[in-house]
Coordinates of C-alpha atoms and ligand atoms in Angstrom, one line a residue:
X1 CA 13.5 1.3 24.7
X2 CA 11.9 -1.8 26.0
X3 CA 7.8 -2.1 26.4
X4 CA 5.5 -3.4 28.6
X5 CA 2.2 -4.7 27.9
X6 CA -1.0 -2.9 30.5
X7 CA -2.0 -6.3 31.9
X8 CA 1.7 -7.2 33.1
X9 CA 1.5 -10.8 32.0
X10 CA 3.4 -10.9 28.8
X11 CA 7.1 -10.7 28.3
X12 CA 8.9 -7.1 27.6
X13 CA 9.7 -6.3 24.3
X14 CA 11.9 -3.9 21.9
X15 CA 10.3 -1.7 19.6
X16 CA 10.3 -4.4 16.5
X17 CA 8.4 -6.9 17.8
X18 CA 6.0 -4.5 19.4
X19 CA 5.3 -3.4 16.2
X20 CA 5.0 -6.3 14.3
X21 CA 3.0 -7.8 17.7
X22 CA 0.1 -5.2 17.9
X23 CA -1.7 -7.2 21.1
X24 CA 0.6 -8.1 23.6
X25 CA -0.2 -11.6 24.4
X26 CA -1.9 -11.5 27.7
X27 CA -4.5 -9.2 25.6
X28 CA -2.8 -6.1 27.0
X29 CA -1.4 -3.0 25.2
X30 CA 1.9 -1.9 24.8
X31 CA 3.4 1.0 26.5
X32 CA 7.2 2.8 26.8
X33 CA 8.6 1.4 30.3
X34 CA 8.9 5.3 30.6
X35 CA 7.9 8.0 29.3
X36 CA 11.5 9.9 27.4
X37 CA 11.9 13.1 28.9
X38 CA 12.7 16.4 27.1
X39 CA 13.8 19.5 28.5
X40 CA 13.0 23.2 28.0
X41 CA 16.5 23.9 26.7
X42 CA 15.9 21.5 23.9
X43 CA 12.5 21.9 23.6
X44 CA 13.7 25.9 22.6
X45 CA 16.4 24.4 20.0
X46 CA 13.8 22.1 18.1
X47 CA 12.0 25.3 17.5
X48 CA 13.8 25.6 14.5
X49 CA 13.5 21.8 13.0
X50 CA 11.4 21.2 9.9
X51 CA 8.5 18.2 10.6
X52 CA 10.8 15.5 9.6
X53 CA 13.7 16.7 11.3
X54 CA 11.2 17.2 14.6
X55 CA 9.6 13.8 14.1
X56 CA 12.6 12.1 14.1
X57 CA 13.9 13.8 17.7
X58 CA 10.2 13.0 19.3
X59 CA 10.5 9.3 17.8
X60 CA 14.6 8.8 18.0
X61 CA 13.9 7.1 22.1
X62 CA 10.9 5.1 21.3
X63 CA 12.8 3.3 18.6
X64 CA 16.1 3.0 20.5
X65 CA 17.5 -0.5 20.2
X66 CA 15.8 -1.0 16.8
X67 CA 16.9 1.6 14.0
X68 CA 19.7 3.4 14.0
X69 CA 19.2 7.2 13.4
X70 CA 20.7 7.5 10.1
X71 CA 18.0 4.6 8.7
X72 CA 15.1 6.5 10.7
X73 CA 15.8 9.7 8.9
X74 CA 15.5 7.9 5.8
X75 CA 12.2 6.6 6.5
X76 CA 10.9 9.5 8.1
X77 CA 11.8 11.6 5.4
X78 CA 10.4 9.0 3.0
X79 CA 6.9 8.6 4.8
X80 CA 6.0 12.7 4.9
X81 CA 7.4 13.6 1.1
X82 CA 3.4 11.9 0.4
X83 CA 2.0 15.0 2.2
X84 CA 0.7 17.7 -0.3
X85 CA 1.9 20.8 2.1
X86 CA 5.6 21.6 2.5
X87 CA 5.2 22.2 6.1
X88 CA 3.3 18.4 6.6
X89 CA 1.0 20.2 9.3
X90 CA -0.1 23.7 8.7
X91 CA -1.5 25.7 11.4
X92 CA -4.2 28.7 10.5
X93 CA -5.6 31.0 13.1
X94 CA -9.2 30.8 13.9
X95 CA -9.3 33.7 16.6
X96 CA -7.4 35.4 19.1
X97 CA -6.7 32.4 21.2
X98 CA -7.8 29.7 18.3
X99 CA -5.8 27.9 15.8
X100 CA -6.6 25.3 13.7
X101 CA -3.9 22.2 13.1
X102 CA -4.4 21.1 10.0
X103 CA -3.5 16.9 9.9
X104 CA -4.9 16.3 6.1
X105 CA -2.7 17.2 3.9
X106 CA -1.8 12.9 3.3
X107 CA -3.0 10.8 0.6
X108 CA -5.9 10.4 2.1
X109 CA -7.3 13.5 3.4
X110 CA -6.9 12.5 7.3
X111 CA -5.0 12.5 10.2
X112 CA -4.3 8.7 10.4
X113 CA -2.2 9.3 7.5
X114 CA 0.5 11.0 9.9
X115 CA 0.5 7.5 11.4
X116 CA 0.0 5.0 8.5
X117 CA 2.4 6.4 5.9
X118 CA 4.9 5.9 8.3
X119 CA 4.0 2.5 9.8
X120 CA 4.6 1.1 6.1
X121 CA 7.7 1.9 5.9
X122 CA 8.6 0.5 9.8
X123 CA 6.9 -2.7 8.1
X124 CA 8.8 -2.5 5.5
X125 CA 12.1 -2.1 7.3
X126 CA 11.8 -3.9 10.3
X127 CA 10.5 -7.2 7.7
X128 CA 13.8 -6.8 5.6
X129 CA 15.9 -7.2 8.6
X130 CA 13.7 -10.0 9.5
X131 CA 13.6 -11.5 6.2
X132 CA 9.6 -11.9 6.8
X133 CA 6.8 -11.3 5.2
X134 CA 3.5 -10.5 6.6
X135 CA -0.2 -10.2 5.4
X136 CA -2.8 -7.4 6.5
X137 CA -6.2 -8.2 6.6
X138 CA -8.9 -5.4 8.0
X139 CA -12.4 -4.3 7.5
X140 CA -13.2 -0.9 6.8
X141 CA -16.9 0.6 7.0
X142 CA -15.1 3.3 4.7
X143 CA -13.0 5.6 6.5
X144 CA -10.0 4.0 7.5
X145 CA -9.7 1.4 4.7
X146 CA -7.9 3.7 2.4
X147 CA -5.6 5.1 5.0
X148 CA -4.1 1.4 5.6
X149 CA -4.0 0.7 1.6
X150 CA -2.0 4.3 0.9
X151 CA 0.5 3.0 3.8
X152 CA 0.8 -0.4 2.4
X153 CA 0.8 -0.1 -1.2
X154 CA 4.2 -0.6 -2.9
X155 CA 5.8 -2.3 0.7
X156 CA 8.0 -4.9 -0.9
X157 CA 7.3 -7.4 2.7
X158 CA 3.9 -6.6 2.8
X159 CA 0.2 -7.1 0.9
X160 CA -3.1 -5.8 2.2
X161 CA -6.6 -7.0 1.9
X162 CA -9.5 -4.5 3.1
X163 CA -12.7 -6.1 3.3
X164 CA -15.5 -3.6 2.9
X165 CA -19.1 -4.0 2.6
X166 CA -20.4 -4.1 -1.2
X167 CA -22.5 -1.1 -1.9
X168 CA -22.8 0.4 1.9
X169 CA -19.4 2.7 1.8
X170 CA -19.5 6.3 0.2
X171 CA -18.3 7.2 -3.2
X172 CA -15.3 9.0 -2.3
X173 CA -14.4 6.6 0.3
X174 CA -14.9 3.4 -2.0
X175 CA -13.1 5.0 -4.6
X176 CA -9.5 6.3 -2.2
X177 CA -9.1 2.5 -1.8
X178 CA -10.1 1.0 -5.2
X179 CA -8.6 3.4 -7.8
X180 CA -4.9 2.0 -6.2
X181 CA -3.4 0.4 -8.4
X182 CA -0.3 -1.9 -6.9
X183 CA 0.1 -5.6 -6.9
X184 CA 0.2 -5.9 -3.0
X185 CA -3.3 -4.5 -2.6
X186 CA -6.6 -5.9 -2.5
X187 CA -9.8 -4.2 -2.1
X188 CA -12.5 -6.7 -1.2
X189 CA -16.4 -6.0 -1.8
X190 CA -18.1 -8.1 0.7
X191 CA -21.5 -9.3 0.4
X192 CA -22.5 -8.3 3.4
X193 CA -22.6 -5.5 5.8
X194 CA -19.5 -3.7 8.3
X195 CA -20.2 -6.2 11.1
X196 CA -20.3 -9.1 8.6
X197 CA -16.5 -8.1 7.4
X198 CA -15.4 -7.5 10.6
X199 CA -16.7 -10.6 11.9
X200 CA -14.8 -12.3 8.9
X201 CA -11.6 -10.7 10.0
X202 CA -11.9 -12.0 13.8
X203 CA -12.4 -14.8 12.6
X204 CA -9.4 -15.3 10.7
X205 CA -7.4 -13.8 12.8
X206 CA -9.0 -17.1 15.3
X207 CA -7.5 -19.4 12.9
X208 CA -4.2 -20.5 14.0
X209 CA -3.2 -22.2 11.2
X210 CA -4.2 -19.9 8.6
X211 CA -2.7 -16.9 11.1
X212 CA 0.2 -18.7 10.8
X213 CA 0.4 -19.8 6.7
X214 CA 0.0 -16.4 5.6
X215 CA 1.4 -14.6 8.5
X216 CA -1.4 -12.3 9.5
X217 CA -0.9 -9.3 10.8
X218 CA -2.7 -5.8 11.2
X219 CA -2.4 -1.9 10.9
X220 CA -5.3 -1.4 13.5
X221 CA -5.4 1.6 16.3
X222 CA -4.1 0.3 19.1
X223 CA -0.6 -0.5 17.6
X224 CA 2.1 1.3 19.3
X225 CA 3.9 2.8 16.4
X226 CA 0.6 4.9 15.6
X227 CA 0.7 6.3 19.2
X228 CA 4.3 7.5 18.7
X229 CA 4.2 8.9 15.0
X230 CA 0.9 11.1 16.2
X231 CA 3.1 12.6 19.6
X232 CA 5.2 14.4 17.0
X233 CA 2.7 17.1 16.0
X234 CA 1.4 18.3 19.4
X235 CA 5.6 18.9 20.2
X236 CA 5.4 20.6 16.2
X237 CA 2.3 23.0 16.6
X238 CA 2.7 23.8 20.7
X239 CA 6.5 24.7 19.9
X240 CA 5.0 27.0 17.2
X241 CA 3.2 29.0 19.7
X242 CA 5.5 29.4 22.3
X243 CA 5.8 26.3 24.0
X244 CA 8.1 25.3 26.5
X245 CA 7.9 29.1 28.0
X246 CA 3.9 29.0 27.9
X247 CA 0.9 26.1 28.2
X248 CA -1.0 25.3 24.9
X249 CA -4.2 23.5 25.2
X250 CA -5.2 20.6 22.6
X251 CA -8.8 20.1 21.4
X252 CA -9.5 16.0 20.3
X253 CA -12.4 14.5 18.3
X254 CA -12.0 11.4 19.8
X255 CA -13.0 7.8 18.6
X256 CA -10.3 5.1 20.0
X257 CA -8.5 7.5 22.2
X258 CA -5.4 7.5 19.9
X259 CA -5.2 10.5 19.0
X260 CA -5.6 12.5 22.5
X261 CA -3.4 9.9 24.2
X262 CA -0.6 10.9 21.9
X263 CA -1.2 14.5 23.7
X264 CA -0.9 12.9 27.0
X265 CA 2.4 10.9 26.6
X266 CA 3.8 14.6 24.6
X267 CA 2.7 15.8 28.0
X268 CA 4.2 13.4 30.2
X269 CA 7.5 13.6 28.2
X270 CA 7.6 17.5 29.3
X271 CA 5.7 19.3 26.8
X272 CA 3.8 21.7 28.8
X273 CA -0.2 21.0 27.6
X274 CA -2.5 22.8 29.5
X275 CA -6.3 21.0 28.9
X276 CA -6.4 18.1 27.0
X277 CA -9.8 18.4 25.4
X278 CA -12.0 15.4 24.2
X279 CA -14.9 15.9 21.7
X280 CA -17.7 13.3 20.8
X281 CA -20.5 13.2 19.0
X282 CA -24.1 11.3 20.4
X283 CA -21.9 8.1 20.9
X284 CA -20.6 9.9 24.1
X285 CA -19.4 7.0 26.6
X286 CA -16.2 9.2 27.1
X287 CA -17.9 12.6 27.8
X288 CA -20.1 10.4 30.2
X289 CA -17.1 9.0 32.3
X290 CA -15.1 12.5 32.3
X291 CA -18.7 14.3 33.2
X292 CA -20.2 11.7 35.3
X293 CA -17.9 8.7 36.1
X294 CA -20.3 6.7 34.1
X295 CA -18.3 4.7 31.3
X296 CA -21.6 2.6 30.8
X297 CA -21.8 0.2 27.3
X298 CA -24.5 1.7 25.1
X299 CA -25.5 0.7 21.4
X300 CA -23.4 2.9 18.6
X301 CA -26.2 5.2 17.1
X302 CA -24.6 6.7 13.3
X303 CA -23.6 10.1 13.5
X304 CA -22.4 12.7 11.3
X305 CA -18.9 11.9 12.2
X306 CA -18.6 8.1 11.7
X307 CA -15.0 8.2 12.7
X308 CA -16.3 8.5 16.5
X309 CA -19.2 6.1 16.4
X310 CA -17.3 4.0 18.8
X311 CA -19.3 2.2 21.3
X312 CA -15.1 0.9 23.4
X313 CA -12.3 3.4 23.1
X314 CA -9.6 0.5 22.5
X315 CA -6.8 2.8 23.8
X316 CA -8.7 3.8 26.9
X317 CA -6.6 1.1 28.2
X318 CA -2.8 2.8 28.0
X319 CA -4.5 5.2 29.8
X320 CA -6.2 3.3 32.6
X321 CA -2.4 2.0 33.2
X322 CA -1.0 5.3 34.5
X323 CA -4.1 5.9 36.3
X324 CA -3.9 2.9 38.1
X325 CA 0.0 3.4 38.8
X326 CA 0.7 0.8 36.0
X327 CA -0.5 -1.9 37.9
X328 CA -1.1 -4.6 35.3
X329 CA -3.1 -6.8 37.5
X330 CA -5.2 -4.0 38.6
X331 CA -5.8 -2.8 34.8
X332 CA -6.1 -6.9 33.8
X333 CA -9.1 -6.9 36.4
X334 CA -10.5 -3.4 35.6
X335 CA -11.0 -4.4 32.3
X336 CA -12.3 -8.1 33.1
X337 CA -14.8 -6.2 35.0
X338 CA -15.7 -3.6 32.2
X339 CA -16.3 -6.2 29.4
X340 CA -18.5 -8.8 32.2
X341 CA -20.5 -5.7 33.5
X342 CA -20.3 -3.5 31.2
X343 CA -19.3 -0.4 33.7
X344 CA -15.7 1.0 34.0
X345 CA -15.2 1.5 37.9
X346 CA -11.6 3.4 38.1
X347 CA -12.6 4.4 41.9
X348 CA -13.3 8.0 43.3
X349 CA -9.5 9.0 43.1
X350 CA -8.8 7.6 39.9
X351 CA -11.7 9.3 38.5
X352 CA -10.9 12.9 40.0
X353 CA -7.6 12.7 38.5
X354 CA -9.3 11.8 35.0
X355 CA -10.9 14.9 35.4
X356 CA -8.0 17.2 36.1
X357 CA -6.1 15.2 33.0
X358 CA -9.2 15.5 30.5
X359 CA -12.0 17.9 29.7
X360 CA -15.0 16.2 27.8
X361 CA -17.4 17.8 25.6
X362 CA -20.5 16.5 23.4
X363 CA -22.0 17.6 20.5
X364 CA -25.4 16.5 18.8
X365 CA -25.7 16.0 14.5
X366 CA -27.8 19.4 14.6
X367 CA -25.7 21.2 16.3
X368 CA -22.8 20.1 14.7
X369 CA -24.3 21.3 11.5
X370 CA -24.9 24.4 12.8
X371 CA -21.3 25.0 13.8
X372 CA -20.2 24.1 10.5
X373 CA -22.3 27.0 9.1
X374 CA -21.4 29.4 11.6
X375 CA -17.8 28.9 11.2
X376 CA -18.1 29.0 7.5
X377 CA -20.0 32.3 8.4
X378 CA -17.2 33.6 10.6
X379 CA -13.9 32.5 8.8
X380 CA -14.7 31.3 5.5
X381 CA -13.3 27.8 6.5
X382 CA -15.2 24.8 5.7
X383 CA -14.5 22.2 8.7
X384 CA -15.5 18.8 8.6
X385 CA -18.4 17.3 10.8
X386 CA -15.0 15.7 13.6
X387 CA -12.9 19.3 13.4
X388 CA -15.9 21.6 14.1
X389 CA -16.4 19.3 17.4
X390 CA -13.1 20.4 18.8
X391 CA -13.3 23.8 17.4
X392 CA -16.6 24.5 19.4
X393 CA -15.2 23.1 22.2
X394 CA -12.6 25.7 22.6
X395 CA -14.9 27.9 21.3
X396 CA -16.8 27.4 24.5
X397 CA -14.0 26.2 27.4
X398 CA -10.6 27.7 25.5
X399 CA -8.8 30.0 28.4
X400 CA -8.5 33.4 27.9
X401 CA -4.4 34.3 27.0
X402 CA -4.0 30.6 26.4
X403 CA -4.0 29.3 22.8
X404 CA -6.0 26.1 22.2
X405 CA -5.1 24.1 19.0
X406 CA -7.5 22.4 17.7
X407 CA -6.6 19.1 15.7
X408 CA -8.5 19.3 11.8
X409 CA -8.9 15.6 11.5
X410 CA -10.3 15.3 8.2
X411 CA -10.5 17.3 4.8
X412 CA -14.0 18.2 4.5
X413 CA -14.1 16.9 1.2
X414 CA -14.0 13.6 2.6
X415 CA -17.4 14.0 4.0
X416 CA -19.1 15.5 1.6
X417 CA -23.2 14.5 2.3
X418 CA -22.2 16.4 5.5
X419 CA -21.1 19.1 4.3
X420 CA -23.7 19.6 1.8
X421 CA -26.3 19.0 4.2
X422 CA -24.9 22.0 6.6
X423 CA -24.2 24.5 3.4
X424 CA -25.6 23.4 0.6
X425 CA -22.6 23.2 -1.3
X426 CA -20.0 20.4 -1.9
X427 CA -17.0 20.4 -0.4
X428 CA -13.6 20.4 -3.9
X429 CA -11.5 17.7 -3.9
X430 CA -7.9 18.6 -3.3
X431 CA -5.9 18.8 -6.6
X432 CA -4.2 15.9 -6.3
X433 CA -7.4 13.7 -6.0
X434 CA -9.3 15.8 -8.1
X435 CA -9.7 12.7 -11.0
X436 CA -10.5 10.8 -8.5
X437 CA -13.8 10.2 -10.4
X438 CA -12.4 9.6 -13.8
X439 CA -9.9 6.9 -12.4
X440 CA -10.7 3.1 -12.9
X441 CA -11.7 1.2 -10.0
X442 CA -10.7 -2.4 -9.2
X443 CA -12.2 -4.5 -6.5
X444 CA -13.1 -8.0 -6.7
X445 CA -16.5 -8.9 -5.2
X446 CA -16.9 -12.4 -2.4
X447 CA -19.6 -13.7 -0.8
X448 CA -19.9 -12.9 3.0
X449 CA -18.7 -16.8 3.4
X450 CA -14.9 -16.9 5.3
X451 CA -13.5 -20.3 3.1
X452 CA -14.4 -18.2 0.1
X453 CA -12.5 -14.8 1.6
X454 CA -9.1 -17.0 3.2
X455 CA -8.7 -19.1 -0.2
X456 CA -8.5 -15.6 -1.8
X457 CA -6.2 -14.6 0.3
X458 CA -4.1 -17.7 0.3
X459 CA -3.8 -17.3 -3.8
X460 CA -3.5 -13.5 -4.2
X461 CA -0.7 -12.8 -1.7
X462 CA 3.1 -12.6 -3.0
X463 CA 5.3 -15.6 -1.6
X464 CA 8.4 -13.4 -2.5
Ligands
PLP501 C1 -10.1 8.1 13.3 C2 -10.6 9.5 13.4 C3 -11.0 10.2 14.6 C4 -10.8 9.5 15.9 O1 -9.5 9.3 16.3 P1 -9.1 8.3 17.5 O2 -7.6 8.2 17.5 O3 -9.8 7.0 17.2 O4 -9.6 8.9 18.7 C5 -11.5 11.5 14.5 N1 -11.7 12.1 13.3 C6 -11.4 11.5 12.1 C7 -11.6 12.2 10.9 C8 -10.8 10.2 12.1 O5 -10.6 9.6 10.9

């Protein structure tokens, strides 16, 4: 499989560079030259595959030209034994036509752990082959920190420094990434706040030299590999219910646009996905465009659901592409246009045929706590403040006869205040994070001041 970036300006690549790449170089995002197709006939015989054994037919084309099937088994079997349930992704029944797809059984209690676990080992791999090394640097206001450690932690080719702001990130999230104990990871308390870190980060990545001395690299949404390993599971739960011989809708709390693009290219590959649902919360720039055509820039307000307090869906962009019949000059100037005026104009066609692709739903904080309580009421499950989005919005646009699955994005454990705030009650850790308390910590504190932050760096990584 060879890639193309969405701005048509840098040079094609296999599926190793793309991954070590992230960015394509003309500040595009990769994307499959074409989409693999699958038919019904086999779509029938991987009914009876186990997760792994799925995830490596979805995956096999995407990785074409890179890893031989024998080593991908190996790895795919190596990133999912982490998961706590046997079946990786469980899927419980809500209601008639409702069922809930349940992505947090990883280390740490989200979906991007589908992704993540297995990106380390691609590192991992794909490094060895190389014989490179490379060193991830990210700031994390909490959530997705620990999701990046869990990945990293134990790679032989790679080390890992999270910046995150000193004092300003929840208990249980400060503690997933610094009760890890591994030699390649570092958990870094920043003076400073989320913007201050991230800021930090740009700015090393700006840094040529230093980019290039310690071989900097990232884990960060809009890599390719995260796209593919997050496909897998809308093949896994629609073949569950029935799929190819009947249409499954998906419902998405969206942030980036990952997630719900991975629907889109299961459905362009032949899975037959009826709506693709998107769910925001008050931060609702994609719920605007899909309602209104109006992808207009506003200020990120914080939100019950931090993981969609986006203000730019990064992945937006591999969808744009198609819209735009992958035309990279017209997405290069589409997106020139957005970031100088701070309005997305896809035209009156391309914005029709958004619609018919995606249905967008919003939900306020009160209401969102409200659904938590009334689901709790209704099926004894606790959902966390990004499920309950999507589960609401099938609740209120699913199709009569047509299932809708709605993707559980997060333990609700992992947002606790939330959760308390809706019911009163806090949400159990899971038993295999149910010390998490009693475990020792270890995070070294810097000043928000970047010489300070690459020197660390420079001395703490592993030269071999
Ligand atoms: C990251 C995240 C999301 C948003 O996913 P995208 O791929 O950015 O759209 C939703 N819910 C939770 C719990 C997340 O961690």
């Amino acid at each position: 499989m060879q890639y193309i970036s969405t701005r048509g300006e840098a040079p094609k690549l296999g599926f190793d560079d793309v991954l070590l790449a992230g960015l394509a170089t003309d500040g595009g995002l990769y994307v499959p030259e074409s989409w693999p197709q699958v038919d019904a006939e086999t779509m029938r015989r991987w009914r009876a595959l186990s997760y792994q054994e799925l995830a490596v037919e979805v995956m096999l084309p995407f990785v074409e030209g890179s890893i031989p099937r024998a080593d991908f088994v190996e790895l795919v079997n190596r990133a999912y034994s982490t998961f706590q349930h046997s079946a990786v992704a469980p899927i419980k029944q809500l209601d008639t036509d409702l069922y809930l797809l349940e992505l947090f059984h990883g280390p740490t209690l989200a979906f991007k752990d589908c992704a993540l676990q297995l990106l380390g080992h691609l590192f991992d791999y794909v490094l060895e082959r190389r014989n490179e090394r490379v060193t991830i640097v990210g700031a994390t206001s909490g959530d997705t920190g620990s999701a990046a450690i869990e990945a990293i932690k134990g790679r032989k080719r790679a080390d890992i420094f999270i910046l995150f702001p000193e004092g300003r990130v929840s208990p249980v999230q400060q503690r997933q990434m610094t009760t890890v104990q591994a030699d390649n990871v570092h958990a870094l308390a920043i003076e400073g706040t989320f913007d201050d870190c991230q800021d930090m980060v740009k700015a090393m990545f700006a840094d040529a030299e230093f980019r290039g001395e310690v071989g900097l690299s990232a884990v960060n949404s809009i890599n390719w590999a995260r796209i593919m390993a997050q496909i897998v599971y809308y093949f896994w739960a629609a073949l569950r219910l029935g799929a190819p011989d009947r249409e499954i809708d998906f419902c998405v709390p969206t942030g980036n646009f990952g997630n719900v693009f991975a629907g889109y290219a299961a459905k362009q590959m032949g899975l037959p996905v009826g709506q693709l649902m998107v769910g925001s919360n008050r931060n609702d720039i994609l719920t605007r465009f899909f309602e209104n055509d109006d992808m207009s820039i506003q200020g990120v307000e914080p939100s019950l659901s931090p993981s969609m307090d986006i203000q730019i869906s990064s992945n937006f962009e591999r969808y744009l592409f198609d819209l735009l019949d992958r035309s990279g000059s017209a997405t290069a100037r589409t997106m020139v246009d957005f970031r100088a005026t701070g309005r997305m104009n896809v035209g009156q066609g391309g914005w029709e045929q958004a619609k018919r692709d995606f249905h967008a739903f919003a939900l306020s904080d009160p209401k969102c706590l409200d659904a938590i309580r009334r689901w709790r009421e209704k099926t004894g499950e606790v959902l966390d403040p990004h499920t309950v989005i999507g589960v609401e919005h099938a609740a209120q646009f699913g199709r009569p006869g047509v299932p809708a699955v709605a993707l559980a994005t997060a333990h609700p454990a992992k947002f606790p205040a939330a959760i308390e705030q809706a019911l009163d009650q806090t949400p159990a850790l899971p038993a295999h994070l149910g010390d998490l308390y009693e475990r020792s910590e270890s995070f070294t504190s810097l000043p928000n001041q970047l010489k300070e932050v690459q020197q660390y760096v420079r001395a703490h990584r592993r030269q071999s």
